[in-house]
mmCIF file of C-alpha atoms in Angstrom:
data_model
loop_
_atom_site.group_PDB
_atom_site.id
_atom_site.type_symbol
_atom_site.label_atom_id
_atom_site.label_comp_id
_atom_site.label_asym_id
_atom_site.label_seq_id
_atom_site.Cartn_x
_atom_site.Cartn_y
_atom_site.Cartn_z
ATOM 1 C CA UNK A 1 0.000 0.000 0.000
ATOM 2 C CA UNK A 2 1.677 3.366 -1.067
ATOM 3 C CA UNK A 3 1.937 5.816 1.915
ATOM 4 C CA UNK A 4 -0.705 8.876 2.231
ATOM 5 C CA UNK A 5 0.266 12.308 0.843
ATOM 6 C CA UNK A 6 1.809 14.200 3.293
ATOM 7 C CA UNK A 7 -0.740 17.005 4.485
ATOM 8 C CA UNK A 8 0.949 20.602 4.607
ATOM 9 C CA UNK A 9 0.874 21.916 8.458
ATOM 10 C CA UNK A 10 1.156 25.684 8.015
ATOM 11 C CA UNK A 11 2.038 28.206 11.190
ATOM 12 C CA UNK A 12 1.582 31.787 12.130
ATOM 13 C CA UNK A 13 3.918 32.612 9.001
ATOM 14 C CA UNK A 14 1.743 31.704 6.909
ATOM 15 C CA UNK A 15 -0.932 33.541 8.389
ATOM 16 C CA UNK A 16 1.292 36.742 8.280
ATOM 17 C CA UNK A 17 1.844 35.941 4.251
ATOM 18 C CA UNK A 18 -1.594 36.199 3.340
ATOM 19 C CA UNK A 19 -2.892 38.858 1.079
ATOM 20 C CA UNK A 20 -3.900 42.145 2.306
ATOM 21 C CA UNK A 21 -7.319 42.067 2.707
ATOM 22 C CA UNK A 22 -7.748 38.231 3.213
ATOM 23 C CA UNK A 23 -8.724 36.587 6.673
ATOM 24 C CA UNK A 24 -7.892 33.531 8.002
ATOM 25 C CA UNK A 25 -7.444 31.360 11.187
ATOM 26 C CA UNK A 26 -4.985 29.294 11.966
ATOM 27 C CA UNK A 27 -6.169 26.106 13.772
ATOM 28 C CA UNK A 28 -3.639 23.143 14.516
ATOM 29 C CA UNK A 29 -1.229 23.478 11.221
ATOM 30 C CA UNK A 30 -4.600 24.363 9.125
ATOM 31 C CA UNK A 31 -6.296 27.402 7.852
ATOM 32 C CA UNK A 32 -9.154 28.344 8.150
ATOM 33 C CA UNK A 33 -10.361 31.158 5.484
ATOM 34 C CA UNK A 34 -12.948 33.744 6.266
ATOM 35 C CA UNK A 35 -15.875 34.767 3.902
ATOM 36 C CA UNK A 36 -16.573 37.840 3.510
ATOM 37 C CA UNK A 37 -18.907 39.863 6.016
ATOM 38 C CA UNK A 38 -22.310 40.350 5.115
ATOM 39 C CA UNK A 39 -24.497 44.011 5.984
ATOM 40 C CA UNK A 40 -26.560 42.349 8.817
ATOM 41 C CA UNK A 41 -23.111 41.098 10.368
ATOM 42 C CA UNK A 42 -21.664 43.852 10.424
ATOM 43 C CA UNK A 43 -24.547 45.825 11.765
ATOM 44 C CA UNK A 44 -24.940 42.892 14.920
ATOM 45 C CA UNK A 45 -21.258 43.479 15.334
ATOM 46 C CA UNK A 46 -21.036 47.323 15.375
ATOM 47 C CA UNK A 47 -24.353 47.255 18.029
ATOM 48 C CA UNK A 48 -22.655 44.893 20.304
ATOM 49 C CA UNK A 49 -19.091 46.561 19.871
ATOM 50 C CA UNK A 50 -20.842 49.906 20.764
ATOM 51 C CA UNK A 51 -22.868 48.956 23.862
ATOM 52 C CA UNK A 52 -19.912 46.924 25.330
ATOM 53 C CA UNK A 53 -17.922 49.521 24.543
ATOM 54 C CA UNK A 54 -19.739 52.373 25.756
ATOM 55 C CA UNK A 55 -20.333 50.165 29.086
ATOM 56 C CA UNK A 56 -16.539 49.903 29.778
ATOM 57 C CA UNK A 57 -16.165 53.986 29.092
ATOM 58 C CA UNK A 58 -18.939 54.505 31.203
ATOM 59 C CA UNK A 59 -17.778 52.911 34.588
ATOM 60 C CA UNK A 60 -14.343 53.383 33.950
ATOM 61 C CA UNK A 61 -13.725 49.766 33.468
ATOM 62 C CA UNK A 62 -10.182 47.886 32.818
ATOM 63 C CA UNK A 63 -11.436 45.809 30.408
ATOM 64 C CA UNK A 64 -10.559 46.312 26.616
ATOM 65 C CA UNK A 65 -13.137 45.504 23.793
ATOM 66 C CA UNK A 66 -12.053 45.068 20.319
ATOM 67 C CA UNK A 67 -13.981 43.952 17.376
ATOM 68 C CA UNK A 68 -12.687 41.671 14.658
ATOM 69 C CA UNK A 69 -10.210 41.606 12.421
ATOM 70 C CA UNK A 70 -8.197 41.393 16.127
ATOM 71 C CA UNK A 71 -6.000 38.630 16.816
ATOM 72 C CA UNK A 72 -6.139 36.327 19.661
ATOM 73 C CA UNK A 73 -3.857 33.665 19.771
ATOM 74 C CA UNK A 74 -5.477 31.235 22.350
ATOM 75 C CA UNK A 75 -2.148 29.774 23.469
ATOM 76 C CA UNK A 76 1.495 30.026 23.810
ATOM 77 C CA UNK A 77 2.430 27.865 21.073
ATOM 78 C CA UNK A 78 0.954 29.975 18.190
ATOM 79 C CA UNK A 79 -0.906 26.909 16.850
ATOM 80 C CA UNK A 80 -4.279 28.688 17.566
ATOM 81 C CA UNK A 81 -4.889 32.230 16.003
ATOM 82 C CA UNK A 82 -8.422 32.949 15.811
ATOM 83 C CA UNK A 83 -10.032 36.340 14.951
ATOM 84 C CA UNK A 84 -13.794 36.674 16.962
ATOM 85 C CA UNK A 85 -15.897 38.892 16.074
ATOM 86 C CA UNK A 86 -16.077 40.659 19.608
ATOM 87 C CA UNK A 87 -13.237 39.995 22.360
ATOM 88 C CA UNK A 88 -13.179 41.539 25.607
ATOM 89 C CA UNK A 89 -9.916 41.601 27.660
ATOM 90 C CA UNK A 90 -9.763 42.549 31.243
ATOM 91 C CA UNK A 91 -6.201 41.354 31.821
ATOM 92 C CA UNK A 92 -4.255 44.163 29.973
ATOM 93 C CA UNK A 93 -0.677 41.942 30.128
ATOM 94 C CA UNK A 94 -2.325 39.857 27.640
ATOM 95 C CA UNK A 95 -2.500 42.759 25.178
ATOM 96 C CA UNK A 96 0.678 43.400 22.896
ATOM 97 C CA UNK A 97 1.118 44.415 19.666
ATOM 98 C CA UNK A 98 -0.210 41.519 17.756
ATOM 99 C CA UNK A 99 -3.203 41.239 19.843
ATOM 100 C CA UNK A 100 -4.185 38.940 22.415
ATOM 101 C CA UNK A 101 -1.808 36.656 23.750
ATOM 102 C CA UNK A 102 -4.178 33.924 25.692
ATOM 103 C CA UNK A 103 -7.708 33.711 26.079
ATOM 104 C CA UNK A 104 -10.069 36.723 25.964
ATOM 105 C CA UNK A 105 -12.292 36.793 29.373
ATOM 106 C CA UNK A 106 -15.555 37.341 26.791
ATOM 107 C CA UNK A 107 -15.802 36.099 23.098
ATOM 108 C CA UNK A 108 -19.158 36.831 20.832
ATOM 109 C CA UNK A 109 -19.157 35.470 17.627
ATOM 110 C CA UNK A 110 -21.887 36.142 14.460
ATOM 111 C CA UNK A 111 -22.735 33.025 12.883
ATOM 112 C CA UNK A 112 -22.802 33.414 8.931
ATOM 113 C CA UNK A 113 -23.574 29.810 6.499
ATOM 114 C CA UNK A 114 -19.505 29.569 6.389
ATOM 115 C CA UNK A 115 -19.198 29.329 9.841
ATOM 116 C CA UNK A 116 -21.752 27.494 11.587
ATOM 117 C CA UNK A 117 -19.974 24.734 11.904
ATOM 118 C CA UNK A 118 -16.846 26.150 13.424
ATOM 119 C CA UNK A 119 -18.674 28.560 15.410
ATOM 120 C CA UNK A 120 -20.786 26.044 17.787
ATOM 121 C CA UNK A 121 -18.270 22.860 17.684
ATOM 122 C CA UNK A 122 -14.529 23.719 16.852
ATOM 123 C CA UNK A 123 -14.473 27.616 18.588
ATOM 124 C CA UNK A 124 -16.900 26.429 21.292
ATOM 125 C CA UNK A 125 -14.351 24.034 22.702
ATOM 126 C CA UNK A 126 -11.061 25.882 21.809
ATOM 127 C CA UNK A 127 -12.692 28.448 24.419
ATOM 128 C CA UNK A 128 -13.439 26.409 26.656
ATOM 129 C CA UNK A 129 -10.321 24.497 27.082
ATOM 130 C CA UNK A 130 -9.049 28.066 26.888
ATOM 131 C CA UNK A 131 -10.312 28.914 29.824
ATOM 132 C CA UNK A 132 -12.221 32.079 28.175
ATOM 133 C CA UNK A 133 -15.099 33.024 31.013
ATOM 134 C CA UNK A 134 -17.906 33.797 28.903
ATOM 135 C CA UNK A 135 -18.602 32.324 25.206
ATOM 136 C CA UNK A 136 -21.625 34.202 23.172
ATOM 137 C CA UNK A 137 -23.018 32.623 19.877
ATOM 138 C CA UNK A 138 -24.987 35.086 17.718
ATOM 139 C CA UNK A 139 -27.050 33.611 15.086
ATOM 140 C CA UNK A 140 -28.881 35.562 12.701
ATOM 141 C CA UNK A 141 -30.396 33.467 10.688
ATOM 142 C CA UNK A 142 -32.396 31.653 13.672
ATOM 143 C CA UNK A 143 -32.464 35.412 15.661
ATOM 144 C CA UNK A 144 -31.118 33.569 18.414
ATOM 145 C CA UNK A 145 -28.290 33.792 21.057
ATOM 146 C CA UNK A 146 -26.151 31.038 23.141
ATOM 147 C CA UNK A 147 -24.279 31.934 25.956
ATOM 148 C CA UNK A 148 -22.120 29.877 27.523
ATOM 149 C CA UNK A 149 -20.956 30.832 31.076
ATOM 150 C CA UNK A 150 -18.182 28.520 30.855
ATOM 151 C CA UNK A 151 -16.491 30.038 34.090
ATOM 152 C CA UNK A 152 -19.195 28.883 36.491
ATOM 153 C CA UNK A 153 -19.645 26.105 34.067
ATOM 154 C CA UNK A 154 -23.509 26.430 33.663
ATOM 155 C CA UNK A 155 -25.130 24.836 31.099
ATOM 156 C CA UNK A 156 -26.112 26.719 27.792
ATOM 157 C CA UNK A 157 -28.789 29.883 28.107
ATOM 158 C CA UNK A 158 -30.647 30.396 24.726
ATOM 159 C CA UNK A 159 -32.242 33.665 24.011
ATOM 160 C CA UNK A 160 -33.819 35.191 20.686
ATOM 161 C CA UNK A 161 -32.916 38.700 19.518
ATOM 162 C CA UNK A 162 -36.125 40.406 21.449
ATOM 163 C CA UNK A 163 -34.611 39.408 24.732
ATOM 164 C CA UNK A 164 -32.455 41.386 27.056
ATOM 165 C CA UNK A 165 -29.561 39.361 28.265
ATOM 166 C CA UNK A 166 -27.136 39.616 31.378
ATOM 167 C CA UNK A 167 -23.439 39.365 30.471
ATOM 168 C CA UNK A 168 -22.078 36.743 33.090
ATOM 169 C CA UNK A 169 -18.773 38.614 33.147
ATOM 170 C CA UNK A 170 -20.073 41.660 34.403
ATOM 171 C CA UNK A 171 -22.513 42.783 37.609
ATOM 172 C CA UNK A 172 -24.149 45.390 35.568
ATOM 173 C CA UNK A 173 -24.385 44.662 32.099
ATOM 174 C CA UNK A 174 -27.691 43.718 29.959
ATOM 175 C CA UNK A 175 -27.464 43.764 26.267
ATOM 176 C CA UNK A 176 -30.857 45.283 25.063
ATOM 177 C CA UNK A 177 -31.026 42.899 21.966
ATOM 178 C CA UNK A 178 -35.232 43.999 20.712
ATOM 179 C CA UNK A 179 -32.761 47.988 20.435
ATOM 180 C CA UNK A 180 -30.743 45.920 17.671
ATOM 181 C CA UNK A 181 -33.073 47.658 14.947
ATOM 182 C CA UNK A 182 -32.090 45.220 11.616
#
């Protein structure tokens, strides 16, 4: 029996190499290219940038919240470089350069068709054994939200987009979903 084809591992190099323009993750010596964004992602991601965002600014809070393209390379190796959508960082000697080194305390990422799969398997239990404290699953297509408060290890909360939802992370913060407007 002739041997298999070697499969080409590729690194953080590689990820640096690509394209302007051109997104990818990096996920165990494979990447993982991004489609492109769609209207309705992008206005679910600027909502929830702006009201985490202007929830930080408002109570003076150490936590840092930066919308994708931002890296976040899950562990020291390098072998996992993901780009969520939203990542919130409260430990700021994570933050360099380059982006996140270790796992973001809160991650929120927008399903689209391209990613479903990765978005509720593969990133769902990178994060966890991550150790990031709070995991959020937007779907539009279904108008429905998953959070996982993976620190106090509760099981799954599902909510549609005309709840308001409690961020786990945080004492005092409710994301008004129904004020989404799409």
């Amino acid at each position: 029996m002739p041997p298999l084809p070697r499969q080409r591992l590729y690194a953080i190099d590689d990820i640096y190499a690509l394209p302007d323009g051109e997104r990818a993750e990096l996920i165990d010596g494979q990447i993982y290219n991004m489609a492109p964004l769609t209207r309705r992602h992008q206005e679910i991601l600027s909502f929830l940038h702006a009201w985490i965002y202007n929830h930080v600014t408002k109570n003076n809070g150490e936590c840092k919240v930066y919308p994708a393209p931002f890296a976040v390379f899950l562990f020291a190796d390098d072998s996992k470089y993901l780009e969520p959508d939203i990542s919130v960082i409260c430990d700021k000697g994570k933050l360099d350069d380059y982006g996140c080194k270790g796992a973001p305390d809160w991650v929120i990422e927008i399903v689209s068709p391209a990613s479903r799969r990765m978005d509720y398997y593969t990133k769902l239990s990178l994060y966890r054994s991550a150790n990031v404290r709070e995991y959020w699953i937007v779907d539009p297509m279904k108008q429905a939200i998953l959070v996982y408060d993976m620190e106090h290890d509760s099981a799954p909360a599902f909510y549609s987009f005309a709840d308001r939802i409690k961020v786990n992370i945080y004492e005092d913060l409710w994301i008004d979903f129904p004020k989404l407007n799409l």
